[in-house]
C-alpha cells in the first residue's frame, strides 16, 4: 500500500486492564490475542516500523511473522497512556515521516479505517477516524507534530490530544468505531453480537 510509505505504527498495549479484571493482552478472539490483532492490522496496512508498547511481563511473540516488530516494555503502566505514547514515539525516532497510533484492545478494527486515514494523510497534521461525531483512534500524526505527545501527562490519551488541537485535526468519516474491550461485558458483546 503506497499510502503507508514513511508511516510507522505505535500500538498501545501496556494498559493495566483495571476494568477488565485480568490482563486484556492475553484475551484470545478468533485464535489470536488482542495484541496479535493490532499487530496484524498494522502489518496488513504496510506500516513500518511497527512498535508495540507492552507491560514488562508480556513476552515477545515467537511467531516468525512478528520478527521485525519492536517490542518496547513499559515498566510503569500505572503512569498512564502518555508514558506508553512517549516510549513508542521515542523508539520510532527519526525513521518515519508520520506515525499511526493503534490501540491494543480493538480486535475488530476495520482495515478500511486505516486505509481511509492514510489516504487523508496530508490534509492536516493529525488525522482521526470519526463516527457519530466522535473522533477516536486510530490516529495519524505527522512528524512535524510529534512534539504534541510530549505535552501529554498521566492517563491522558488520544482523545484529549484531539480535543486540545481541533484546528490541527482532519476528521475522516468511518462507518463506526471498533469496540474497545475495556470490561468483561465488552468481550461478551463482541463474542455474542
JSON list of C-alpha atoms in Angstrom, two decimals:
[
{"chain": "A", "resi": 1, "resn": "UNK", "atom": "CA", "xyz": [0.00, 0.00, 0.00]},
{"chain": "A", "resi": 2, "resn": "UNK", "atom": "CA", "xyz": [1.84, 3.12, -1.19]},
{"chain": "A", "resi": 3, "resn": "UNK", "atom": "CA", "xyz": [-0.16, 5.39, 1.14]},
{"chain": "A", "resi": 4, "resn": "UNK", "atom": "CA", "xyz": [1.78, 3.89, 4.06]},
{"chain": "A", "resi": 5, "resn": "UNK", "atom": "CA", "xyz": [5.28, 4.75, 2.85]},
{"chain": "A", "resi": 6, "resn": "UNK", "atom": "CA", "xyz": [7.12, 6.56, 5.62]},
{"chain": "A", "resi": 7, "resn": "UNK", "atom": "CA", "xyz": [4.40, 5.81, 8.19]},
{"chain": "A", "resi": 8, "resn": "UNK", "atom": "CA", "xyz": [5.22, 3.76, 11.27]},
{"chain": "A", "resi": 9, "resn": "UNK", "atom": "CA", "xyz": [2.87, 2.37, 13.88]},
{"chain": "A", "resi": 10, "resn": "UNK", "atom": "CA", "xyz": [2.74, 2.67, 17.65]},
{"chain": "A", "resi": 11, "resn": "UNK", "atom": "CA", "xyz": [0.50, 0.07, 19.24]},
{"chain": "A", "resi": 12, "resn": "UNK", "atom": "CA", "xyz": [-0.58, 0.90, 22.78]},
{"chain": "A", "resi": 13, "resn": "UNK", "atom": "CA", "xyz": [-0.94, -2.38, 24.68]},
{"chain": "A", "resi": 14, "resn": "UNK", "atom": "CA", "xyz": [0.57, -1.69, 28.11]},
{"chain": "A", "resi": 15, "resn": "UNK", "atom": "CA", "xyz": [-2.65, -0.84, 29.94]},
{"chain": "A", "resi": 16, "resn": "UNK", "atom": "CA", "xyz": [-3.33, -2.26, 33.38]},
{"chain": "A", "resi": 17, "resn": "UNK", "atom": "CA", "xyz": [-6.76, -3.71, 32.46]},
{"chain": "A", "resi": 18, "resn": "UNK", "atom": "CA", "xyz": [-8.31, -2.46, 35.72]},
{"chain": "A", "resi": 19, "resn": "UNK", "atom": "CA", "xyz": [-11.89, -2.51, 34.44]},
{"chain": "A", "resi": 20, "resn": "UNK", "atom": "CA", "xyz": [-11.38, -5.81, 32.67]},
{"chain": "A", "resi": 21, "resn": "UNK", "atom": "CA", "xyz": [-10.18, -7.54, 35.84]},
{"chain": "A", "resi": 22, "resn": "UNK", "atom": "CA", "xyz": [-7.41, -9.59, 34.20]},
{"chain": "A", "resi": 23, "resn": "UNK", "atom": "CA", "xyz": [-4.72, -8.89, 31.58]},
{"chain": "A", "resi": 24, "resn": "UNK", "atom": "CA", "xyz": [-6.55, -8.00, 28.36]},
{"chain": "A", "resi": 25, "resn": "UNK", "atom": "CA", "xyz": [-3.39, -8.56, 26.37]},
{"chain": "A", "resi": 26, "resn": "UNK", "atom": "CA", "xyz": [-3.88, -12.32, 26.83]},
{"chain": "A", "resi": 27, "resn": "UNK", "atom": "CA", "xyz": [-7.52, -12.44, 25.71]},
{"chain": "A", "resi": 28, "resn": "UNK", "atom": "CA", "xyz": [-7.92, -14.66, 22.65]},
{"chain": "A", "resi": 29, "resn": "UNK", "atom": "CA", "xyz": [-10.52, -13.89, 19.99]},
{"chain": "A", "resi": 30, "resn": "UNK", "atom": "CA", "xyz": [-10.62, -15.87, 16.78]},
{"chain": "A", "resi": 31, "resn": "UNK", "atom": "CA", "xyz": [-7.44, -17.75, 17.69]},
{"chain": "A", "resi": 32, "resn": "UNK", "atom": "CA", "xyz": [-5.35, -14.59, 18.25]},
{"chain": "A", "resi": 33, "resn": "UNK", "atom": "CA", "xyz": [-4.59, -12.44, 21.26]},
{"chain": "A", "resi": 34, "resn": "UNK", "atom": "CA", "xyz": [-5.69, -8.81, 21.27]},
{"chain": "A", "resi": 35, "resn": "UNK", "atom": "CA", "xyz": [-2.08, -7.75, 20.73]},
{"chain": "A", "resi": 36, "resn": "UNK", "atom": "CA", "xyz": [-1.80, -10.02, 17.68]},
{"chain": "A", "resi": 37, "resn": "UNK", "atom": "CA", "xyz": [-4.95, -8.47, 16.18]},
{"chain": "A", "resi": 38, "resn": "UNK", "atom": "CA", "xyz": [-3.42, -4.98, 16.49]},
{"chain": "A", "resi": 39, "resn": "UNK", "atom": "CA", "xyz": [-0.09, -6.13, 15.07]},
{"chain": "A", "resi": 40, "resn": "UNK", "atom": "CA", "xyz": [-1.80, -7.82, 12.14]},
{"chain": "A", "resi": 41, "resn": "UNK", "atom": "CA", "xyz": [-3.79, -4.65, 11.37]},
{"chain": "A", "resi": 42, "resn": "UNK", "atom": "CA", "xyz": [-0.60, -2.56, 11.31]},
{"chain": "A", "resi": 43, "resn": "UNK", "atom": "CA", "xyz": [1.31, -5.06, 9.19]},
{"chain": "A", "resi": 44, "resn": "UNK", "atom": "CA", "xyz": [-1.59, -5.53, 6.74]},
{"chain": "A", "resi": 45, "resn": "UNK", "atom": "CA", "xyz": [-1.56, -1.75, 6.18]},
{"chain": "A", "resi": 46, "resn": "UNK", "atom": "CA", "xyz": [2.19, -1.89, 5.44]},
{"chain": "A", "resi": 47, "resn": "UNK", "atom": "CA", "xyz": [3.01, 0.40, 8.35]},
{"chain": "A", "resi": 48, "resn": "UNK", "atom": "CA", "xyz": [6.70, 0.15, 9.25]},
{"chain": "A", "resi": 49, "resn": "UNK", "atom": "CA", "xyz": [8.32, 0.00, 11.63]},
{"chain": "A", "resi": 50, "resn": "UNK", "atom": "CA", "xyz": [5.70, -1.39, 13.99]},
{"chain": "A", "resi": 51, "resn": "UNK", "atom": "CA", "xyz": [6.34, -0.62, 17.65]},
{"chain": "A", "resi": 52, "resn": "UNK", "atom": "CA", "xyz": [4.27, -2.37, 20.33]},
{"chain": "A", "resi": 53, "resn": "UNK", "atom": "CA", "xyz": [4.39, -0.85, 23.81]},
{"chain": "A", "resi": 54, "resn": "UNK", "atom": "CA", "xyz": [3.55, -3.61, 26.27]},
{"chain": "A", "resi": 55, "resn": "UNK", "atom": "CA", "xyz": [3.84, -4.38, 30.00]},
{"chain": "A", "resi": 56, "resn": "UNK", "atom": "CA", "xyz": [7.12, -5.86, 31.23]},
{"chain": "A", "resi": 57, "resn": "UNK", "atom": "CA", "xyz": [5.54, -9.25, 31.93]},
{"chain": "A", "resi": 58, "resn": "UNK", "atom": "CA", "xyz": [4.39, -9.80, 28.32]},
{"chain": "A", "resi": 59, "resn": "UNK", "atom": "CA", "xyz": [6.91, -11.90, 26.41]},
{"chain": "A", "resi": 60, "resn": "UNK", "atom": "CA", "xyz": [7.69, -11.17, 22.75]},
{"chain": "A", "resi": 61, "resn": "UNK", "atom": "CA", "xyz": [5.71, -13.26, 20.29]},
{"chain": "A", "resi": 62, "resn": "UNK", "atom": "CA", "xyz": [7.52, -16.31, 18.97]},
{"chain": "A", "resi": 63, "resn": "UNK", "atom": "CA", "xyz": [5.71, -16.36, 15.62]},
{"chain": "A", "resi": 64, "resn": "UNK", "atom": "CA", "xyz": [8.22, -15.53, 12.83]},
{"chain": "A", "resi": 65, "resn": "UNK", "atom": "CA", "xyz": [5.60, -13.26, 11.25]},
{"chain": "A", "resi": 66, "resn": "UNK", "atom": "CA", "xyz": [6.29, -10.79, 14.06]},
{"chain": "A", "resi": 67, "resn": "UNK", "atom": "CA", "xyz": [10.08, -10.97, 13.87]},
{"chain": "A", "resi": 68, "resn": "UNK", "atom": "CA", "xyz": [10.52, -7.36, 12.73]},
{"chain": "A", "resi": 69, "resn": "UNK", "atom": "CA", "xyz": [8.21, -5.99, 15.37]},
{"chain": "A", "resi": 70, "resn": "UNK", "atom": "CA", "xyz": [9.77, -3.76, 18.02]},
{"chain": "A", "resi": 71, "resn": "UNK", "atom": "CA", "xyz": [8.64, -4.84, 21.46]},
{"chain": "A", "resi": 72, "resn": "UNK", "atom": "CA", "xyz": [9.01, -1.94, 23.92]},
{"chain": "A", "resi": 73, "resn": "UNK", "atom": "CA", "xyz": [8.44, -2.61, 27.60]},
{"chain": "A", "resi": 74, "resn": "UNK", "atom": "CA", "xyz": [6.61, -0.04, 29.70]},
{"chain": "A", "resi": 75, "resn": "UNK", "atom": "CA", "xyz": [7.88, -0.57, 33.26]},
{"chain": "A", "resi": 76, "resn": "UNK", "atom": "CA", "xyz": [5.35, 1.89, 34.71]},
{"chain": "A", "resi": 77, "resn": "UNK", "atom": "CA", "xyz": [1.94, 1.30, 33.11]},
{"chain": "A", "resi": 78, "resn": "UNK", "atom": "CA", "xyz": [0.32, 2.91, 36.15]},
{"chain": "A", "resi": 79, "resn": "UNK", "atom": "CA", "xyz": [1.63, 6.25, 34.84]},
{"chain": "A", "resi": 80, "resn": "UNK", "atom": "CA", "xyz": [-0.92, 6.04, 32.05]},
{"chain": "A", "resi": 81, "resn": "UNK", "atom": "CA", "xyz": [-1.18, 6.13, 28.31]},
{"chain": "A", "resi": 82, "resn": "UNK", "atom": "CA", "xyz": [1.02, 9.21, 27.95]},
{"chain": "A", "resi": 83, "resn": "UNK", "atom": "CA", "xyz": [4.12, 7.25, 29.01]},
{"chain": "A", "resi": 84, "resn": "UNK", "atom": "CA", "xyz": [3.35, 4.49, 26.51]},
{"chain": "A", "resi": 85, "resn": "UNK", "atom": "CA", "xyz": [2.96, 7.10, 23.78]},
{"chain": "A", "resi": 86, "resn": "UNK", "atom": "CA", "xyz": [6.31, 8.70, 24.62]},
{"chain": "A", "resi": 87, "resn": "UNK", "atom": "CA", "xyz": [8.06, 5.31, 24.74]},
{"chain": "A", "resi": 88, "resn": "UNK", "atom": "CA", "xyz": [6.63, 4.34, 21.35]},
{"chain": "A", "resi": 89, "resn": "UNK", "atom": "CA", "xyz": [7.47, 7.63, 19.66]},
{"chain": "A", "resi": 90, "resn": "UNK", "atom": "CA", "xyz": [10.96, 7.60, 21.16]},
{"chain": "A", "resi": 91, "resn": "UNK", "atom": "CA", "xyz": [11.53, 4.17, 19.59]},
{"chain": "A", "resi": 92, "resn": "UNK", "atom": "CA", "xyz": [10.41, 5.44, 16.17]},
{"chain": "A", "resi": 93, "resn": "UNK", "atom": "CA", "xyz": [13.00, 8.19, 16.38]},
{"chain": "A", "resi": 94, "resn": "UNK", "atom": "CA", "xyz": [13.73, 9.86, 13.06]},
{"chain": "A", "resi": 95, "resn": "UNK", "atom": "CA", "xyz": [12.83, 6.84, 10.91]},
{"chain": "A", "resi": 96, "resn": "UNK", "atom": "CA", "xyz": [9.35, 7.92, 9.88]},
{"chain": "A", "resi": 97, "resn": "UNK", "atom": "CA", "xyz": [7.53, 10.88, 8.40]},
{"chain": "A", "resi": 98, "resn": "UNK", "atom": "CA", "xyz": [4.35, 10.07, 10.33]},
{"chain": "A", "resi": 99, "resn": "UNK", "atom": "CA", "xyz": [3.04, 7.57, 12.86]},
{"chain": "A", "resi": 100, "resn": "UNK", "atom": "CA", "xyz": [-0.30, 5.86, 13.24]},
{"chain": "A", "resi": 101, "resn": "UNK", "atom": "CA", "xyz": [-1.38, 5.15, 16.79]},
{"chain": "A", "resi": 102, "resn": "UNK", "atom": "CA", "xyz": [-3.43, 1.98, 17.24]},
{"chain": "A", "resi": 103, "resn": "UNK", "atom": "CA", "xyz": [-4.98, 0.62, 20.41]},
{"chain": "A", "resi": 104, "resn": "UNK", "atom": "CA", "xyz": [-4.18, -2.90, 21.51]},
{"chain": "A", "resi": 105, "resn": "UNK", "atom": "CA", "xyz": [-7.76, -3.61, 22.53]},
{"chain": "A", "resi": 106, "resn": "UNK", "atom": "CA", "xyz": [-9.65, -3.10, 19.26]},
{"chain": "A", "resi": 107, "resn": "UNK", "atom": "CA", "xyz": [-9.61, -6.52, 17.57]},
{"chain": "A", "resi": 108, "resn": "UNK", "atom": "CA", "xyz": [-12.46, -5.61, 15.22]},
{"chain": "A", "resi": 109, "resn": "UNK", "atom": "CA", "xyz": [-10.68, -2.61, 13.67]},
{"chain": "A", "resi": 110, "resn": "UNK", "atom": "CA", "xyz": [-11.75, -2.37, 10.03]},
{"chain": "A", "resi": 111, "resn": "UNK", "atom": "CA", "xyz": [-8.74, -2.26, 7.65]},
{"chain": "A", "resi": 112, "resn": "UNK", "atom": "CA", "xyz": [-10.65, 0.31, 5.60]},
{"chain": "A", "resi": 113, "resn": "UNK", "atom": "CA", "xyz": [-10.46, 2.71, 8.55]},
{"chain": "A", "resi": 114, "resn": "UNK", "atom": "CA", "xyz": [-6.66, 2.57, 8.45]},
{"chain": "A", "resi": 115, "resn": "UNK", "atom": "CA", "xyz": [-6.69, 2.98, 4.66]},
{"chain": "A", "resi": 116, "resn": "UNK", "atom": "CA", "xyz": [-9.02, 6.00, 4.86]},
{"chain": "A", "resi": 117, "resn": "UNK", "atom": "CA", "xyz": [-6.77, 7.67, 7.42]},
{"chain": "A", "resi": 118, "resn": "UNK", "atom": "CA", "xyz": [-3.71, 7.04, 5.27]},
{"chain": "A", "resi": 119, "resn": "UNK", "atom": "CA", "xyz": [-5.43, 8.49, 2.19]},
{"chain": "A", "resi": 120, "resn": "UNK", "atom": "CA", "xyz": [-6.23, 11.68, 4.12]},
{"chain": "A", "resi": 121, "resn": "UNK", "atom": "CA", "xyz": [-2.73, 11.92, 5.50]},
{"chain": "A", "resi": 122, "resn": "UNK", "atom": "CA", "xyz": [-1.69, 15.27, 4.06]},
{"chain": "A", "resi": 123, "resn": "UNK", "atom": "CA", "xyz": [-4.94, 17.13, 4.80]},
{"chain": "A", "resi": 124, "resn": "UNK", "atom": "CA", "xyz": [-3.78, 18.22, 8.28]},
{"chain": "A", "resi": 125, "resn": "UNK", "atom": "CA", "xyz": [-1.01, 17.23, 10.73]},
{"chain": "A", "resi": 126, "resn": "UNK", "atom": "CA", "xyz": [-3.37, 14.93, 12.67]},
{"chain": "A", "resi": 127, "resn": "UNK", "atom": "CA", "xyz": [-5.90, 12.60, 11.09]},
{"chain": "A", "resi": 128, "resn": "UNK", "atom": "CA", "xyz": [-8.52, 10.76, 13.13]},
{"chain": "A", "resi": 129, "resn": "UNK", "atom": "CA", "xyz": [-11.40, 8.41, 12.42]},
{"chain": "A", "resi": 130, "resn": "UNK", "atom": "CA", "xyz": [-14.81, 9.92, 13.20]},
{"chain": "A", "resi": 131, "resn": "UNK", "atom": "CA", "xyz": [-18.04, 8.01, 13.72]},
{"chain": "A", "resi": 132, "resn": "UNK", "atom": "CA", "xyz": [-21.21, 9.52, 15.15]},
{"chain": "A", "resi": 133, "resn": "UNK", "atom": "CA", "xyz": [-19.34, 12.85, 15.57]},
{"chain": "A", "resi": 134, "resn": "UNK", "atom": "CA", "xyz": [-16.75, 11.27, 17.89]},
{"chain": "A", "resi": 135, "resn": "UNK", "atom": "CA", "xyz": [-13.09, 11.29, 16.87]},
{"chain": "A", "resi": 136, "resn": "UNK", "atom": "CA", "xyz": [-11.11, 8.34, 18.18]},
{"chain": "A", "resi": 137, "resn": "UNK", "atom": "CA", "xyz": [-8.16, 6.06, 17.37]},
{"chain": "A", "resi": 138, "resn": "UNK", "atom": "CA", "xyz": [-6.60, 5.11, 15.14]},
{"chain": "A", "resi": 139, "resn": "UNK", "atom": "CA", "xyz": [-4.92, 8.49, 14.78]},
{"chain": "A", "resi": 140, "resn": "UNK", "atom": "CA", "xyz": [-2.15, 9.54, 12.44]},
{"chain": "A", "resi": 141, "resn": "UNK", "atom": "CA", "xyz": [0.34, 12.23, 13.46]},
{"chain": "A", "resi": 142, "resn": "UNK", "atom": "CA", "xyz": [2.80, 13.86, 11.09]},
{"chain": "A", "resi": 143, "resn": "UNK", "atom": "CA", "xyz": [6.41, 14.18, 12.28]},
{"chain": "A", "resi": 144, "resn": "UNK", "atom": "CA", "xyz": [6.08, 17.96, 12.44]},
{"chain": "A", "resi": 145, "resn": "UNK", "atom": "CA", "xyz": [3.66, 17.49, 15.35]},
{"chain": "A", "resi": 146, "resn": "UNK", "atom": "CA", "xyz": [5.26, 14.62, 17.28]},
{"chain": "A", "resi": 147, "resn": "UNK", "atom": "CA", "xyz": [6.05, 17.21, 19.97]},
{"chain": "A", "resi": 148, "resn": "UNK", "atom": "CA", "xyz": [2.36, 17.15, 20.96]},
{"chain": "A", "resi": 149, "resn": "UNK", "atom": "CA", "xyz": [2.96, 13.74, 22.51]},
{"chain": "A", "resi": 150, "resn": "UNK", "atom": "CA", "xyz": [5.41, 15.33, 24.96]},
{"chain": "A", "resi": 151, "resn": "UNK", "atom": "CA", "xyz": [2.65, 17.64, 26.21]},
{"chain": "A", "resi": 152, "resn": "UNK", "atom": "CA", "xyz": [0.51, 14.73, 27.44]},
{"chain": "A", "resi": 153, "resn": "UNK", "atom": "CA", "xyz": [0.75, 13.60, 31.06]},
{"chain": "A", "resi": 154, "resn": "UNK", "atom": "CA", "xyz": [-0.75, 10.78, 33.12]},
{"chain": "A", "resi": 155, "resn": "UNK", "atom": "CA", "xyz": [-3.57, 8.71, 31.73]},
{"chain": "A", "resi": 156, "resn": "UNK", "atom": "CA", "xyz": [-4.43, 11.41, 29.22]},
{"chain": "A", "resi": 157, "resn": "UNK", "atom": "CA", "xyz": [-4.64, 9.87, 25.82]},
{"chain": "A", "resi": 158, "resn": "UNK", "atom": "CA", "xyz": [-5.53, 10.39, 22.24]},
{"chain": "A", "resi": 159, "resn": "UNK", "atom": "CA", "xyz": [-9.00, 11.86, 22.63]},
{"chain": "A", "resi": 160, "resn": "UNK", "atom": "CA", "xyz": [-7.52, 14.66, 24.73]},
{"chain": "A", "resi": 161, "resn": "UNK", "atom": "CA", "xyz": [-4.91, 15.24, 22.04]},
{"chain": "A", "resi": 162, "resn": "UNK", "atom": "CA", "xyz": [-7.72, 15.67, 19.50]},
{"chain": "A", "resi": 163, "resn": "UNK", "atom": "CA", "xyz": [-9.84, 17.90, 21.76]},
{"chain": "A", "resi": 164, "resn": "UNK", "atom": "CA", "xyz": [-6.89, 20.14, 22.60]},
{"chain": "A", "resi": 165, "resn": "UNK", "atom": "CA", "xyz": [-5.90, 20.66, 18.95]},
{"chain": "A", "resi": 166, "resn": "UNK", "atom": "CA", "xyz": [-9.14, 20.82, 16.92]},
{"chain": "A", "resi": 167, "resn": "UNK", "atom": "CA", "xyz": [-7.69, 23.03, 14.18]},
{"chain": "A", "resi": 168, "resn": "UNK", "atom": "CA", "xyz": [-4.91, 20.52, 13.52]},
{"chain": "A", "resi": 169, "resn": "UNK", "atom": "CA", "xyz": [-7.20, 17.50, 13.12]},
{"chain": "A", "resi": 170, "resn": "UNK", "atom": "CA", "xyz": [-8.65, 16.24, 9.86]},
{"chain": "A", "resi": 171, "resn": "UNK", "atom": "CA", "xyz": [-11.63, 14.04, 10.62]},
{"chain": "A", "resi": 172, "resn": "UNK", "atom": "CA", "xyz": [-12.21, 11.03, 8.39]},
{"chain": "A", "resi": 173, "resn": "UNK", "atom": "CA", "xyz": [-15.79, 9.71, 8.47]},
{"chain": "A", "resi": 174, "resn": "UNK", "atom": "CA", "xyz": [-15.95, 5.96, 9.08]},
{"chain": "A", "resi": 175, "resn": "UNK", "atom": "CA", "xyz": [-18.88, 3.58, 9.45]},
{"chain": "A", "resi": 176, "resn": "UNK", "atom": "CA", "xyz": [-18.27, 3.04, 13.16]},
{"chain": "A", "resi": 177, "resn": "UNK", "atom": "CA", "xyz": [-15.58, 2.82, 15.78]},
{"chain": "A", "resi": 178, "resn": "UNK", "atom": "CA", "xyz": [-14.44, -0.64, 16.76]},
{"chain": "A", "resi": 179, "resn": "UNK", "atom": "CA", "xyz": [-15.42, -1.62, 20.26]},
{"chain": "A", "resi": 180, "resn": "UNK", "atom": "CA", "xyz": [-12.64, -1.19, 22.81]},
{"chain": "A", "resi": 181, "resn": "UNK", "atom": "CA", "xyz": [-12.51, -4.19, 25.09]},
{"chain": "A", "resi": 182, "resn": "UNK", "atom": "CA", "xyz": [-12.46, -2.47, 28.47]},
{"chain": "A", "resi": 183, "resn": "UNK", "atom": "CA", "xyz": [-14.72, -4.76, 30.50]},
{"chain": "A", "resi": 184, "resn": "UNK", "atom": "CA", "xyz": [-15.79, -8.42, 30.50]},
{"chain": "A", "resi": 185, "resn": "UNK", "atom": "CA", "xyz": [-19.17, -7.18, 29.25]},
{"chain": "A", "resi": 186, "resn": "UNK", "atom": "CA", "xyz": [-17.47, -5.64, 26.21]},
{"chain": "A", "resi": 187, "resn": "UNK", "atom": "CA", "xyz": [-15.91, -9.02, 25.48]},
{"chain": "A", "resi": 188, "resn": "UNK", "atom": "CA", "xyz": [-19.31, -10.66, 25.81]},
{"chain": "A", "resi": 189, "resn": "UNK", "atom": "CA", "xyz": [-20.83, -8.19, 23.33]},
{"chain": "A", "resi": 190, "resn": "UNK", "atom": "CA", "xyz": [-18.02, -8.83, 20.88]},
{"chain": "A", "resi": 191, "resn": "UNK", "atom": "CA", "xyz": [-18.29, -12.61, 21.11]},
{"chain": "A", "resi": 192, "resn": "UNK", "atom": "CA", "xyz": [-22.10, -12.65, 21.00]},
{"chain": "A", "resi": 193, "resn": "UNK", "atom": "CA", "xyz": [-23.26, -9.70, 18.86]}
]
